[in-house]
Tab-separated table of C-alpha atoms in Angstrom:
chain	number	residue	atom	x	y	z
U	1	GLY	CA	-4.167	11.087	-20.276
U	2	ALA	CA	-3.682	8.338	-17.932
U	3	GLY	CA	-2.006	8.066	-14.738
U	4	VAL	CA	0.323	5.790	-12.577
U	5	SER	CA	-1.826	2.438	-12.219
U	6	GLN	CA	-1.205	-0.606	-9.972
U	7	SER	CA	-2.202	-3.725	-10.687
U	8	PRO	CA	-3.698	-5.839	-7.860
U	9	SER	CA	-5.110	-3.516	-5.942
U	10	ASN	CA	-5.741	-5.165	-3.167
U	11	LYS	CA	-4.134	-9.101	-2.415
U	12	VAL	CA	-4.138	-11.704	0.808
U	13	THR	CA	-1.931	-13.831	1.206
U	14	GLU	CA	-0.952	-16.634	3.355
U	15	LYS	CA	2.485	-16.554	5.269
U	16	GLY	CA	5.532	-18.210	3.296
U	17	LYS	CA	3.800	-17.249	-0.144
U	18	ASP	CA	5.588	-15.079	-2.454
U	19	VAL	CA	4.256	-12.019	-4.259
U	20	GLU	CA	3.992	-9.927	-6.875
U	21	LEU	CA	3.196	-6.031	-7.728
U	22	ARG	CA	3.191	-4.563	-10.777
U	23	CYS	CA	3.145	-0.472	-11.630
U	24	ASP	CA	2.280	0.816	-14.320
U	25	PRO	CA	4.323	4.454	-14.858
U	26	ILE	CA	2.135	7.524	-17.357
U	27	SER	CA	4.066	6.931	-20.443
U	28	GLY	CA	7.343	8.962	-21.122
U	29	HIS	CA	8.533	9.280	-17.603
U	30	THR	CA	11.946	7.638	-16.646
U	31	ALA	CA	12.000	8.162	-13.544
U	32	LEU	CA	9.429	4.819	-10.756
U	33	TYR	CA	9.877	4.783	-7.088
U	34	TRP	CA	8.340	2.102	-5.159
U	35	TYR	CA	7.261	2.851	-1.052
U	36	ARG	CA	5.775	1.090	1.517
U	37	GLN	CA	3.040	2.544	3.993
U	38	ARG	CA	2.373	0.295	7.079
U	39	LEU	CA	-0.456	1.237	9.224
U	40	GLY	CA	0.104	4.296	10.748
U	41	GLN	CA	2.427	5.411	9.532
U	42	GLY	CA	4.594	7.432	6.927
U	43	LEU	CA	5.872	6.276	3.079
U	44	GLU	CA	8.858	4.464	3.493
U	45	PHE	CA	11.022	4.900	0.585
U	46	LEU	CA	12.035	1.383	-0.601
U	47	ILE	CA	13.484	1.949	-3.920
U	48	TYR	CA	13.552	3.930	-7.417
U	49	PHE	CA	14.253	3.106	-11.097
U	50	GLN	CA	16.145	5.364	-13.462
U	51	GLY	CA	15.318	3.668	-16.410
U	52	ASN	CA	15.695	0.650	-16.297
U	53	SER	CA	18.671	1.260	-13.908
U	54	ALA	CA	18.739	0.290	-9.736
U	55	PRO	CA	21.509	2.560	-8.553
U	56	ASP	CA	20.318	2.511	-4.739
U	57	LYS	CA	19.023	-0.701	-3.026
U	58	SER	CA	19.904	-0.060	-0.278
U	59	GLY	CA	15.649	0.885	0.791
U	60	LEU	CA	14.656	-2.284	0.530
U	61	PRO	CA	13.693	-3.565	3.561
U	62	SER	CA	15.602	-7.022	3.028
U	63	ASP	CA	16.891	-9.260	0.903
U	64	ARG	CA	13.398	-11.116	0.541
U	65	PHE	CA	11.992	-7.981	-1.012
U	66	SER	CA	13.834	-6.827	-5.128
U	67	ALA	CA	12.635	-5.106	-8.211
U	68	GLU	CA	12.527	-4.965	-11.635
U	69	ARG	CA	12.206	-2.175	-14.600
U	70	THR	CA	11.502	-3.225	-18.589
U	71	GLY	CA	12.997	-0.444	-19.795
U	72	GLU	CA	11.034	2.796	-19.161
U	73	SER	CA	7.815	1.090	-18.537
U	74	VAL	CA	6.910	-1.633	-16.574
U	75	SER	CA	7.535	-2.129	-13.070
U	76	THR	CA	7.464	-5.293	-10.664
U	77	LEU	CA	8.302	-5.864	-6.378
U	78	THR	CA	8.441	-8.867	-5.407
U	79	ILE	CA	8.086	-10.373	-2.103
U	80	GLN	CA	9.060	-13.411	-1.513
U	81	ARG	CA	8.134	-16.064	2.182
U	82	THR	CA	6.623	-13.392	2.276
U	83	GLN	CA	5.931	-12.350	6.653
U	84	GLN	CA	3.120	-10.736	8.672
U	85	GLU	CA	4.801	-6.627	8.693
U	86	ASP	CA	5.455	-7.159	5.132
U	87	SER	CA	1.131	-6.198	5.599
U	88	ALA	CA	1.283	-2.730	3.979
U	89	VAL	CA	-0.100	-0.677	1.325
U	90	TYR	CA	3.291	-0.133	-1.273
U	91	LEU	CA	2.810	2.747	-3.839
U	92	CYS	CA	4.135	3.504	-6.621
U	93	ALA	CA	5.525	6.863	-7.955
U	94	SER	CA	6.846	7.954	-11.357
U	95	SER	CA	8.292	11.534	-12.277
U	96	PRO	CA	9.277	13.053	-15.966
U	97	ILE	CA	13.028	12.531	-14.636
U	98	VAL	CA	15.357	11.394	-11.424
U	99	GLY	CA	16.135	14.374	-9.060
U	100	GLN	CA	14.961	15.855	-5.464
U	101	LYS	CA	13.038	18.737	-7.738
U	102	ASN	CA	10.280	16.589	-9.303
U	103	GLU	CA	7.103	16.038	-7.737
U	104	GLN	CA	6.276	12.471	-8.207
U	105	TYR	CA	2.982	10.586	-8.991
U	106	PHE	CA	1.340	7.998	-7.676
U	107	GLY	CA	-0.363	4.966	-8.360
U	108	PRO	CA	-3.094	4.751	-6.031
U	109	GLY	CA	-1.363	1.636	-4.326
U	110	THR	CA	-1.523	-2.238	-3.707
U	111	ARG	CA	-2.453	-2.714	-0.181
U	112	LEU	CA	-0.967	-6.336	0.678
U	113	THR	CA	-2.657	-8.570	3.553
U	114	VAL	CA	-0.593	-11.227	4.871
U	115	THR	CA	-2.185	-13.735	6.597
H	1	ASP	CA	15.748	7.151	13.275
H	2	GLN	CA	12.089	9.521	11.784
H	3	GLN	CA	14.429	12.559	10.436
H	4	VAL	CA	11.488	13.590	8.850
H	5	LYS	CA	8.850	14.626	11.487
H	6	GLN	CA	4.979	15.614	11.795
H	7	ASN	CA	4.244	15.579	15.040
H	8	SER	CA	0.391	16.460	15.013
H	9	PRO	CA	-0.897	12.866	13.477
H	10	SER	CA	-4.449	15.448	13.606
H	11	LEU	CA	-5.278	19.081	12.905
H	12	SER	CA	-9.162	19.859	12.848
H	13	VAL	CA	-9.794	23.666	11.616
H	14	GLN	CA	-13.162	25.549	10.648
H	15	GLU	CA	-13.542	26.567	7.429
H	16	GLY	CA	-12.447	29.586	6.090
H	17	ARG	CA	-9.229	30.203	8.775
H	18	ILE	CA	-5.771	29.144	8.501
H	19	SER	CA	-4.732	25.384	8.509
H	20	ILE	CA	-0.836	25.266	9.704
H	21	LEU	CA	0.763	22.511	9.213
H	22	ASN	CA	4.333	21.567	10.261
H	23	CYS	CA	7.619	19.391	10.157
H	24	ASP	CA	10.441	18.839	11.247
H	25	TYR	CA	13.708	17.796	9.111
H	26	THR	CA	16.998	16.439	10.609
H	27	ASN	CA	19.277	16.030	8.234
H	28	SER	CA	21.169	19.054	7.006
H	29	MET	CA	21.695	17.903	3.630
H	30	PHE	CA	18.165	17.349	2.610
H	31	ASP	CA	18.126	20.674	0.228
H	32	TYR	CA	14.487	20.141	-1.254
H	33	PHE	CA	10.918	20.084	0.673
H	34	LEU	CA	8.345	18.650	-0.582
H	35	TRP	CA	4.177	18.670	-0.056
H	36	TYR	CA	1.864	15.957	-0.754
H	37	LYS	CA	-2.287	15.326	0.073
H	38	LYS	CA	-3.324	12.233	0.590
H	39	TYR	CA	-7.742	11.646	-0.037
H	40	PRO	CA	-7.811	7.766	0.874
H	41	ALA	CA	-8.318	5.126	-1.011
H	42	GLU	CA	-5.587	7.647	-3.959
H	43	GLY	CA	-2.211	7.542	-4.332
H	44	PRO	CA	-1.171	11.047	-2.993
H	45	THR	CA	-0.529	13.803	-5.019
H	46	PHE	CA	1.644	16.762	-4.930
H	47	LEU	CA	0.844	20.397	-3.581
H	48	ILE	CA	3.560	22.762	-3.335
H	49	SER	CA	7.376	22.426	-2.711
H	50	ILE	CA	10.358	24.807	-1.622
H	51	SER	CA	14.522	24.938	-2.607
H	52	SER	CA	16.388	25.106	1.324
H	53	ILE	CA	17.796	28.399	-1.073
H	54	LYS	CA	14.321	29.872	-0.383
H	55	ASP	CA	12.158	31.171	2.457
H	56	LYS	CA	8.732	30.734	1.406
H	57	ASN	CA	6.844	30.164	-1.676
H	58	GLU	CA	3.297	30.808	-1.999
H	59	ASP	CA	1.111	29.079	-4.670
H	60	GLY	CA	-2.897	30.116	-4.203
H	61	ARG	CA	-3.970	29.819	-1.015
H	62	PHE	CA	-1.022	27.513	0.050
H	63	THR	CA	2.218	28.184	1.251
H	64	VAL	CA	5.260	26.543	2.514
H	65	PHE	CA	7.754	28.207	4.803
H	66	LEU	CA	11.181	27.424	5.098
H	67	ASN	CA	13.689	28.089	8.444
H	68	LYS	CA	17.043	26.024	7.635
H	69	SER	CA	18.438	27.224	10.653
H	70	ALA	CA	15.841	25.518	12.600
H	71	LYS	CA	15.488	22.729	9.983
H	72	HIS	CA	11.481	23.938	10.494
H	73	LEU	CA	8.837	23.822	7.106
H	74	SER	CA	4.908	24.402	7.401
H	75	LEU	CA	2.446	24.328	5.222
H	76	HIS	CA	-0.359	27.407	5.805
H	77	ILE	CA	-3.937	26.753	3.925
H	78	VAL	CA	-5.774	29.785	4.100
H	79	PRO	CA	-8.919	30.026	3.709
H	80	SER	CA	-9.398	26.391	4.320
H	81	GLN	CA	-12.232	24.834	3.037
H	82	PRO	CA	-14.159	21.345	3.215
H	83	GLY	CA	-11.941	20.334	0.144
H	84	ASP	CA	-8.881	20.886	1.862
H	85	SER	CA	-9.771	17.595	4.880
H	86	ALA	CA	-7.322	14.979	3.648
H	87	VAL	CA	-3.691	13.856	4.614
H	88	TYR	CA	-0.481	15.749	4.271
H	89	PHE	CA	2.564	13.613	4.213
H	90	CYS	CA	5.879	16.677	4.188
H	91	ALA	CA	8.453	15.342	1.987
H	92	ALA	CA	12.348	15.814	2.270
H	93	SER	CA	14.869	14.947	-0.281
H	94	ALA	CA	18.482	15.037	-1.270
H	95	GLU	CA	21.630	13.775	-3.497
H	96	ILE	CA	24.217	12.200	-1.407
H	97	ALA	CA	26.473	10.141	-3.200
H	98	GLY	CA	25.358	10.522	-7.001
H	99	THR	CA	21.868	8.848	-5.600
H	100	TYR	CA	19.278	10.514	-4.172
H	101	LYS	CA	17.049	9.707	-0.512
H	102	TYR	CA	13.364	10.436	-0.594
H	103	ILE	CA	12.149	10.565	2.810
H	104	PHE	CA	8.650	10.833	4.050
H	105	GLY	CA	6.581	12.812	7.687
H	106	THR	CA	4.308	10.154	8.963
H	107	GLY	CA	1.191	12.619	7.673
H	108	THR	CA	-1.097	14.911	8.869
H	109	ARG	CA	-5.252	14.248	8.639
H	110	LEU	CA	-6.578	18.047	8.168
H	111	LYS	CA	-9.997	18.596	8.339
H	112	VAL	CA	-11.820	21.337	7.350
H	113	LEU	CA	-15.358	22.200	9.164
H	114	ALA	CA	-18.206	23.570	7.595
């Protein structure tokens, strides 16, 4: 079946512009996760959704970051007034249900470059 | 504050030999640990996991060992194959105050030499 898909695969934007990153989880997966990987660093957990609810937004780096999810499907991660430090690969993952024991299925990521 | 550490950024091993990747964590609240493998330009894929109530889990060529007292886990791959060449991430998770936390290490790049 289809895996997690993300769009765009690459995004170059100018500092100060807003960007929207999209994630399509595996059909039927109620849990969805967003991560960021800066160059040479590990995966930084940003936020997860159980259905369309995000119980903990404390992982978002700043108030310029926001995320939404429509039902149990598509999610968008929006970064307002982008900064060069936002340059990273943004990874989305999904799992059948949320929980620490559940393996997560990752998409290929969106590489964001802020110039 | 890096709660999950993979202190070896890279490792080279001859084909057929054992690869040992190490991971240390600091938070005793972590109770489930996972290893993911990542190829270039792809997302990580799940490899193997272990609960904190166990000290070993084996799946084919892959074995994960957990030493809770030392807050240390390791992934053993034997025999190593060239297709195992990838970046390996250790991840720790916990349920804290009704929400879930997922912390990944910085990864170890494994190169298996033919």
